[in-house]
Short mmCIF file of N, CA, C and O in Angstrom, two decimals:
data_model
loop_
_atom_site.label_atom_id
_atom_site.label_comp_id
_atom_site.label_asym_id
_atom_site.label_seq_id
_atom_site.Cartn_x
_atom_site.Cartn_y
_atom_site.Cartn_z
N UNK A 1 81.17 94.87 97.69
CA UNK A 1 81.49 96.07 96.94
C UNK A 1 81.41 97.31 97.84
O UNK A 1 82.23 98.20 97.75
N UNK A 2 80.41 97.36 98.69
CA UNK A 2 80.26 98.50 99.59
C UNK A 2 81.45 98.60 100.55
O UNK A 2 81.93 99.70 100.84
N UNK A 3 81.94 97.45 101.02
CA UNK A 3 83.11 97.44 101.91
C UNK A 3 84.34 97.95 101.19
O UNK A 3 85.16 98.65 101.78
N UNK A 4 84.49 97.58 99.91
CA UNK A 4 85.62 98.06 99.12
C UNK A 4 85.59 99.58 98.99
O UNK A 4 86.60 100.25 99.14
N UNK A 5 84.42 100.11 98.70
CA UNK A 5 84.27 101.55 98.54
C UNK A 5 84.58 102.27 99.84
O UNK A 5 85.21 103.33 99.84
N UNK A 6 84.15 101.69 100.96
CA UNK A 6 84.44 102.28 102.26
C UNK A 6 85.94 102.27 102.53
O UNK A 6 86.50 103.23 103.03
N UNK A 7 86.60 101.17 102.15
CA UNK A 7 88.05 101.07 102.32
C UNK A 7 88.79 102.10 101.48
O UNK A 7 89.76 102.70 101.93
N UNK A 8 88.32 102.31 100.26
CA UNK A 8 88.93 103.31 99.38
C UNK A 8 88.74 104.70 99.97
O UNK A 8 89.68 105.51 100.01
N UNK A 9 87.57 104.98 100.47
CA UNK A 9 87.29 106.28 101.09
C UNK A 9 88.19 106.50 102.30
O UNK A 9 88.79 107.58 102.45
N UNK A 10 88.32 105.49 103.14
CA UNK A 10 89.18 105.61 104.32
C UNK A 10 90.64 105.81 103.92
O UNK A 10 91.36 106.59 104.54
N UNK A 11 91.08 105.11 102.89
CA UNK A 11 92.46 105.25 102.41
C UNK A 11 92.71 106.67 101.91
O UNK A 11 93.75 107.27 102.21
N UNK A 12 91.76 107.21 101.17
CA UNK A 12 91.91 108.58 100.66
C UNK A 12 91.96 109.59 101.80
O UNK A 12 92.75 110.54 101.78
N UNK A 13 91.13 109.37 102.83
CA UNK A 13 91.13 110.26 103.98
C UNK A 13 92.46 110.20 104.72
O UNK A 13 93.00 111.22 105.14
N UNK A 14 93.01 109.00 104.87
CA UNK A 14 94.29 108.82 105.54
C UNK A 14 95.41 109.52 104.77
O UNK A 14 96.24 110.23 105.35
N UNK A 15 95.44 109.33 103.46
CA UNK A 15 96.45 109.98 102.62
C UNK A 15 96.34 111.49 102.75
O UNK A 15 97.35 112.19 102.88
N UNK A 16 95.13 112.01 102.74
CA UNK A 16 94.92 113.45 102.87
C UNK A 16 95.45 113.95 104.21
O UNK A 16 96.12 114.98 104.28
N UNK A 17 95.17 113.23 105.28
CA UNK A 17 95.67 113.62 106.60
C UNK A 17 97.18 113.60 106.65
O UNK A 17 97.80 114.52 107.21
N UNK A 18 97.80 112.58 106.07
CA UNK A 18 99.26 112.49 106.06
C UNK A 18 99.86 113.65 105.28
O UNK A 18 100.80 114.30 105.75
N UNK A 19 99.33 113.93 104.11
CA UNK A 19 99.84 115.02 103.28
C UNK A 19 99.68 116.36 104.00
O UNK A 19 100.61 117.18 104.03
N UNK A 20 98.52 116.60 104.60
CA UNK A 20 98.29 117.85 105.31
C UNK A 20 99.24 118.01 106.50
O UNK A 20 99.80 119.08 106.73
N UNK A 21 99.42 116.95 107.26
CA UNK A 21 100.32 117.00 108.41
C UNK A 21 101.75 117.23 107.96
O UNK A 21 102.48 118.04 108.54
N UNK A 22 102.18 116.54 106.92
CA UNK A 22 103.53 116.71 106.40
C UNK A 22 103.74 118.12 105.87
O UNK A 22 104.77 118.75 106.13
N UNK A 23 102.76 118.65 105.18
CA UNK A 23 102.85 120.02 104.66
C UNK A 23 102.98 121.03 105.78
O UNK A 23 103.80 121.96 105.71
N UNK A 24 102.19 120.86 106.84
CA UNK A 24 102.27 121.76 107.99
C UNK A 24 103.65 121.69 108.64
O UNK A 24 104.22 122.70 109.01
N UNK A 25 104.18 120.46 108.76
CA UNK A 25 105.49 120.28 109.38
C UNK A 25 106.56 120.97 108.53
O UNK A 25 107.43 121.65 109.06
N UNK A 26 106.49 120.81 107.22
CA UNK A 26 107.45 121.45 106.33
C UNK A 26 107.37 122.97 106.46
O UNK A 26 108.39 123.66 106.56
N UNK A 27 106.15 123.50 106.49
CA UNK A 27 105.97 124.95 106.63
C UNK A 27 106.57 125.48 107.92
O UNK A 27 107.15 126.56 107.95
N UNK A 28 106.45 124.72 109.00
CA UNK A 28 106.94 125.20 110.29
C UNK A 28 108.43 124.95 110.50
O UNK A 28 109.03 125.53 111.39
N UNK A 29 109.05 124.09 109.69
CA UNK A 29 110.46 123.78 109.89
C UNK A 29 111.37 124.19 108.75
O UNK A 29 112.59 124.05 108.86
N UNK A 30 110.83 124.70 107.65
CA UNK A 30 111.66 125.00 106.49
C UNK A 30 112.69 126.09 106.76
O UNK A 30 113.70 126.18 106.07
N UNK A 31 112.46 126.92 107.75
CA UNK A 31 113.41 127.97 108.08
C UNK A 31 114.61 127.45 108.89
O UNK A 31 115.59 128.16 109.06
N UNK A 32 114.52 126.22 109.38
CA UNK A 32 115.59 125.66 110.20
C UNK A 32 116.79 125.21 109.36
O UNK A 32 116.63 124.81 108.21
N UNK A 33 117.95 125.28 109.95
CA UNK A 33 119.13 124.75 109.28
C UNK A 33 118.99 123.23 109.19
O UNK A 33 118.28 122.61 109.99
N UNK A 34 119.70 122.64 108.23
CA UNK A 34 119.55 121.21 107.95
C UNK A 34 119.81 120.35 109.19
O UNK A 34 119.04 119.44 109.48
N UNK A 35 120.88 120.62 109.93
CA UNK A 35 121.19 119.78 111.09
C UNK A 35 120.17 119.96 112.21
O UNK A 35 119.82 119.01 112.90
N UNK A 36 119.62 121.15 112.36
CA UNK A 36 118.58 121.39 113.36
C UNK A 36 117.30 120.67 112.96
O UNK A 36 116.64 120.03 113.78
N UNK A 37 116.95 120.75 111.68
CA UNK A 37 115.75 120.08 111.19
C UNK A 37 115.86 118.57 111.36
O UNK A 37 114.90 117.91 111.77
N UNK A 38 117.03 118.01 111.08
CA UNK A 38 117.19 116.55 111.22
C UNK A 38 117.07 116.14 112.69
O UNK A 38 116.50 115.10 112.99
N UNK A 39 117.57 116.97 113.60
CA UNK A 39 117.42 116.66 115.02
C UNK A 39 115.95 116.69 115.43
O UNK A 39 115.51 115.88 116.25
N UNK A 40 115.19 117.63 114.86
CA UNK A 40 113.75 117.70 115.15
C UNK A 40 113.05 116.44 114.66
O UNK A 40 112.19 115.89 115.35
N UNK A 41 113.39 116.00 113.46
CA UNK A 41 112.79 114.78 112.90
C UNK A 41 113.09 113.59 113.79
O UNK A 41 112.20 112.82 114.15
N UNK A 42 114.34 113.44 114.19
CA UNK A 42 114.74 112.30 115.03
C UNK A 42 114.04 112.37 116.38
O UNK A 42 113.54 111.36 116.88
N UNK A 43 113.96 113.55 116.97
CA UNK A 43 113.30 113.69 118.28
C UNK A 43 111.82 113.32 118.18
O UNK A 43 111.30 112.58 119.03
N UNK A 44 111.15 113.84 117.16
CA UNK A 44 109.72 113.53 117.00
C UNK A 44 109.51 112.05 116.70
O UNK A 44 108.63 111.41 117.25
N UNK A 45 110.33 111.50 115.81
CA UNK A 45 110.20 110.10 115.43
C UNK A 45 110.47 109.19 116.62
O UNK A 45 109.80 108.18 116.81
N UNK A 46 111.45 109.56 117.43
CA UNK A 46 111.84 108.73 118.58
C UNK A 46 110.72 108.62 119.60
O UNK A 46 110.66 107.65 120.36
N UNK A 47 109.82 109.59 119.64
CA UNK A 47 108.69 109.53 120.57
C UNK A 47 107.77 108.35 120.26
O UNK A 47 107.05 107.87 121.14
N UNK A 48 107.77 107.90 119.03
CA UNK A 48 106.88 106.81 118.61
C UNK A 48 107.52 105.43 118.75
O UNK A 48 106.83 104.42 118.68
N UNK A 49 108.83 105.39 118.93
CA UNK A 49 109.55 104.11 118.99
C UNK A 49 109.47 103.51 120.39
O UNK A 49 109.35 104.22 121.38
N UNK A 50 109.53 102.20 120.46
CA UNK A 50 109.51 101.50 121.74
C UNK A 50 110.93 101.03 122.06
O UNK A 50 111.28 99.87 121.87
N UNK A 51 111.75 101.96 122.56
CA UNK A 51 113.12 101.62 122.90
C UNK A 51 113.15 100.69 124.11
O UNK A 51 112.34 100.81 125.02
N UNK A 52 114.08 99.75 124.09
CA UNK A 52 114.22 98.81 125.19
C UNK A 52 113.35 97.56 125.05
O UNK A 52 113.53 96.60 125.77
N UNK A 53 112.41 97.57 124.12
CA UNK A 53 111.55 96.41 123.88
C UNK A 53 112.26 95.46 122.92
O UNK A 53 112.69 95.86 121.85
N UNK A 54 112.37 94.22 123.31
CA UNK A 54 113.06 93.24 122.47
C UNK A 54 112.27 92.99 121.19
O UNK A 54 111.05 92.82 121.21
N UNK A 55 112.98 93.00 120.06
CA UNK A 55 112.37 92.72 118.76
C UNK A 55 113.16 91.62 118.06
O UNK A 55 114.35 91.44 118.31
N UNK A 56 112.49 90.90 117.20
CA UNK A 56 113.12 89.80 116.47
C UNK A 56 113.50 90.30 115.08
O UNK A 56 112.69 90.91 114.38
N UNK A 57 114.73 90.03 114.68
CA UNK A 57 115.19 90.40 113.34
C UNK A 57 114.76 89.33 112.35
O UNK A 57 115.18 88.19 112.43
N UNK A 58 113.92 89.71 111.43
CA UNK A 58 113.35 88.74 110.50
C UNK A 58 114.34 88.23 109.45
O UNK A 58 114.09 87.26 108.79
N UNK A 59 115.46 88.93 109.29
CA UNK A 59 116.40 88.50 108.25
C UNK A 59 117.71 87.96 108.80
O UNK A 59 118.68 87.83 108.08
N UNK A 60 117.76 87.62 110.08
CA UNK A 60 118.98 87.07 110.67
C UNK A 60 118.71 85.77 111.41
O UNK A 60 118.65 85.75 112.63
N UNK A 61 118.54 84.68 110.66
CA UNK A 61 118.31 83.40 111.34
C UNK A 61 119.54 82.97 112.12
O UNK A 61 120.68 83.17 111.68
N UNK A 62 119.31 82.45 113.31
CA UNK A 62 120.40 81.90 114.13
C UNK A 62 120.01 80.49 114.52
O UNK A 62 119.32 80.27 115.51
N UNK A 63 120.40 79.53 113.73
CA UNK A 63 120.00 78.15 113.98
C UNK A 63 118.53 77.98 113.64
O UNK A 63 118.11 78.26 112.53
N UNK A 64 117.75 77.56 114.63
CA UNK A 64 116.33 77.32 114.38
C UNK A 64 115.45 78.52 114.71
O UNK A 64 114.24 78.45 114.63
N UNK A 65 116.06 79.64 115.12
CA UNK A 65 115.27 80.82 115.45
C UNK A 65 115.91 82.06 114.81
O UNK A 65 116.85 81.95 114.04
N UNK A 66 115.40 83.22 115.15
CA UNK A 66 115.94 84.47 114.63
C UNK A 66 116.55 85.27 115.75
O UNK A 66 116.12 85.19 116.90
N UNK A 67 117.55 86.09 115.42
CA UNK A 67 118.23 86.90 116.41
C UNK A 67 117.28 87.96 116.95
O UNK A 67 116.39 88.44 116.26
N UNK A 68 117.47 88.32 118.21
CA UNK A 68 116.67 89.39 118.79
C UNK A 68 117.59 90.50 119.28
O UNK A 68 118.75 90.26 119.62
N UNK A 69 117.07 91.73 119.26
CA UNK A 69 117.82 92.90 119.69
C UNK A 69 116.89 93.83 120.45
O UNK A 69 115.67 93.69 120.40
N UNK A 70 117.48 94.82 121.15
CA UNK A 70 116.71 95.86 121.82
C UNK A 70 117.12 97.21 121.22
O UNK A 70 118.29 97.57 121.26
N UNK A 71 116.18 97.94 120.64
CA UNK A 71 116.49 99.27 120.11
C UNK A 71 116.94 100.21 121.24
O UNK A 71 116.36 100.19 122.33
N UNK A 72 117.98 101.01 120.95
CA UNK A 72 118.50 101.96 121.94
C UNK A 72 118.14 103.39 121.57
O UNK A 72 117.62 104.14 122.38
N UNK A 73 118.41 103.76 120.31
CA UNK A 73 118.12 105.13 119.86
C UNK A 73 118.26 105.21 118.34
O UNK A 73 118.82 104.32 117.71
N UNK A 74 117.76 106.32 117.79
CA UNK A 74 117.93 106.62 116.38
C UNK A 74 119.14 107.53 116.24
O UNK A 74 119.26 108.54 116.95
N UNK A 75 120.03 107.19 115.34
CA UNK A 75 121.24 107.99 115.11
C UNK A 75 120.92 109.18 114.19
O UNK A 75 119.91 109.17 113.49
N UNK A 76 121.78 110.20 114.16
CA UNK A 76 121.55 111.38 113.31
C UNK A 76 121.37 111.05 111.83
O UNK A 76 120.68 111.77 111.12
N UNK A 77 121.95 109.95 111.37
CA UNK A 77 121.81 109.58 109.96
C UNK A 77 120.56 108.75 109.70
O UNK A 77 120.31 108.30 108.58
N UNK A 78 119.74 108.53 110.74
CA UNK A 78 118.49 107.79 110.58
C UNK A 78 118.57 106.31 110.87
O UNK A 78 117.56 105.62 110.90
N UNK A 79 119.78 105.79 111.08
CA UNK A 79 119.89 104.37 111.39
C UNK A 79 119.53 104.11 112.85
O UNK A 79 119.61 105.00 113.69
N UNK A 80 119.13 102.89 113.12
CA UNK A 80 118.71 102.48 114.46
C UNK A 80 119.86 101.78 115.17
O UNK A 80 120.40 100.80 114.67
N UNK A 81 120.22 102.28 116.34
CA UNK A 81 121.25 101.62 117.15
C UNK A 81 120.54 100.62 118.06
O UNK A 81 119.59 100.96 118.74
N UNK A 82 120.99 99.36 118.01
CA UNK A 82 120.38 98.30 118.81
C UNK A 82 121.43 97.58 119.63
O UNK A 82 122.63 97.63 119.33
N UNK A 83 120.97 96.91 120.67
CA UNK A 83 121.83 96.12 121.53
C UNK A 83 121.50 94.65 121.30
O UNK A 83 120.34 94.23 121.45
N UNK A 84 122.51 93.88 120.91
CA UNK A 84 122.32 92.44 120.71
C UNK A 84 122.37 91.73 122.07
O UNK A 84 122.82 92.30 123.06
N UNK A 85 121.94 90.50 122.09
CA UNK A 85 121.97 89.73 123.33
C UNK A 85 123.38 89.56 123.88
O UNK A 85 123.58 89.44 125.08
N UNK A 86 124.38 89.56 122.98
CA UNK A 86 125.77 89.39 123.41
C UNK A 86 126.37 90.69 123.94
O UNK A 86 127.54 90.75 124.30
N UNK A 87 125.56 91.77 124.00
CA UNK A 87 126.04 93.04 124.54
C UNK A 87 126.64 93.98 123.50
O UNK A 87 126.97 95.11 123.81
N UNK A 88 126.76 93.52 122.26
CA UNK A 88 127.34 94.34 121.20
C UNK A 88 126.28 95.27 120.60
O UNK A 88 125.15 94.86 120.36
N UNK A 89 126.66 96.53 120.38
CA UNK A 89 125.77 97.49 119.72
C UNK A 89 126.03 97.47 118.23
O UNK A 89 127.18 97.44 117.79
N UNK A 90 124.96 97.47 117.44
CA UNK A 90 125.06 97.51 115.98
C UNK A 90 124.04 98.50 115.43
O UNK A 90 123.08 98.86 116.11
N UNK A 91 124.25 98.93 114.19
CA UNK A 91 123.34 99.86 113.53
C UNK A 91 122.51 99.14 112.48
O UNK A 91 123.02 98.35 111.70
N UNK A 92 121.21 99.44 112.46
CA UNK A 92 120.27 98.88 111.49
C UNK A 92 119.49 100.01 110.85
O UNK A 92 119.49 101.13 111.33
N UNK A 93 118.75 99.70 109.80
CA UNK A 93 117.82 100.71 109.26
C UNK A 93 116.62 100.78 110.19
O UNK A 93 116.28 99.81 110.85
N UNK A 94 115.97 101.93 110.26
CA UNK A 94 114.91 102.15 111.26
C UNK A 94 113.62 101.40 110.99
O UNK A 94 112.75 101.37 111.85
N UNK A 95 113.46 100.77 109.84
CA UNK A 95 112.21 100.07 109.56
C UNK A 95 111.95 98.93 110.54
O UNK A 95 110.84 98.43 110.63
N UNK A 96 112.93 98.54 111.32
CA UNK A 96 112.72 97.46 112.29
C UNK A 96 111.75 97.85 113.41
O UNK A 96 111.25 97.00 114.10
N UNK A 97 111.52 99.14 113.61
CA UNK A 97 110.62 99.55 114.68
C UNK A 97 109.17 99.48 114.27
O UNK A 97 108.29 99.70 115.08
N UNK A 98 108.89 99.17 113.03
CA UNK A 98 107.49 99.12 112.57
C UNK A 98 107.01 97.71 112.47
O UNK A 98 107.68 96.80 112.20
#
C-alpha cells in the first residue's frame, strides 16, 4: 500500500511538471504565427528523437520478422519520414520514436 501511495504521489508530481512546462511554452510562443510555432515544436521535438537509429515496425510483419526502418526527420505536418531497407522513403506517424 505504501508503494502504491508513493507511485500516486510521483505520478501527480510528473503531471504537475508536464502541465507547468507546457503552460510556460504556450505563454512564450502564443505570439508566434502558426507556421513559426509549428517549426519551433518540430525543432524542439526533433532534439529528442534518435534519427538514423534502426527501429522495428511492430505492425508490419515481413515473413517471420518485422520490417525495420531508420527515422530521417519529422515533417511539418508531424509525420515521421523514414528510410526503409530497400532505400524507399515513407511517412509514418511520429509515435514510432517512443
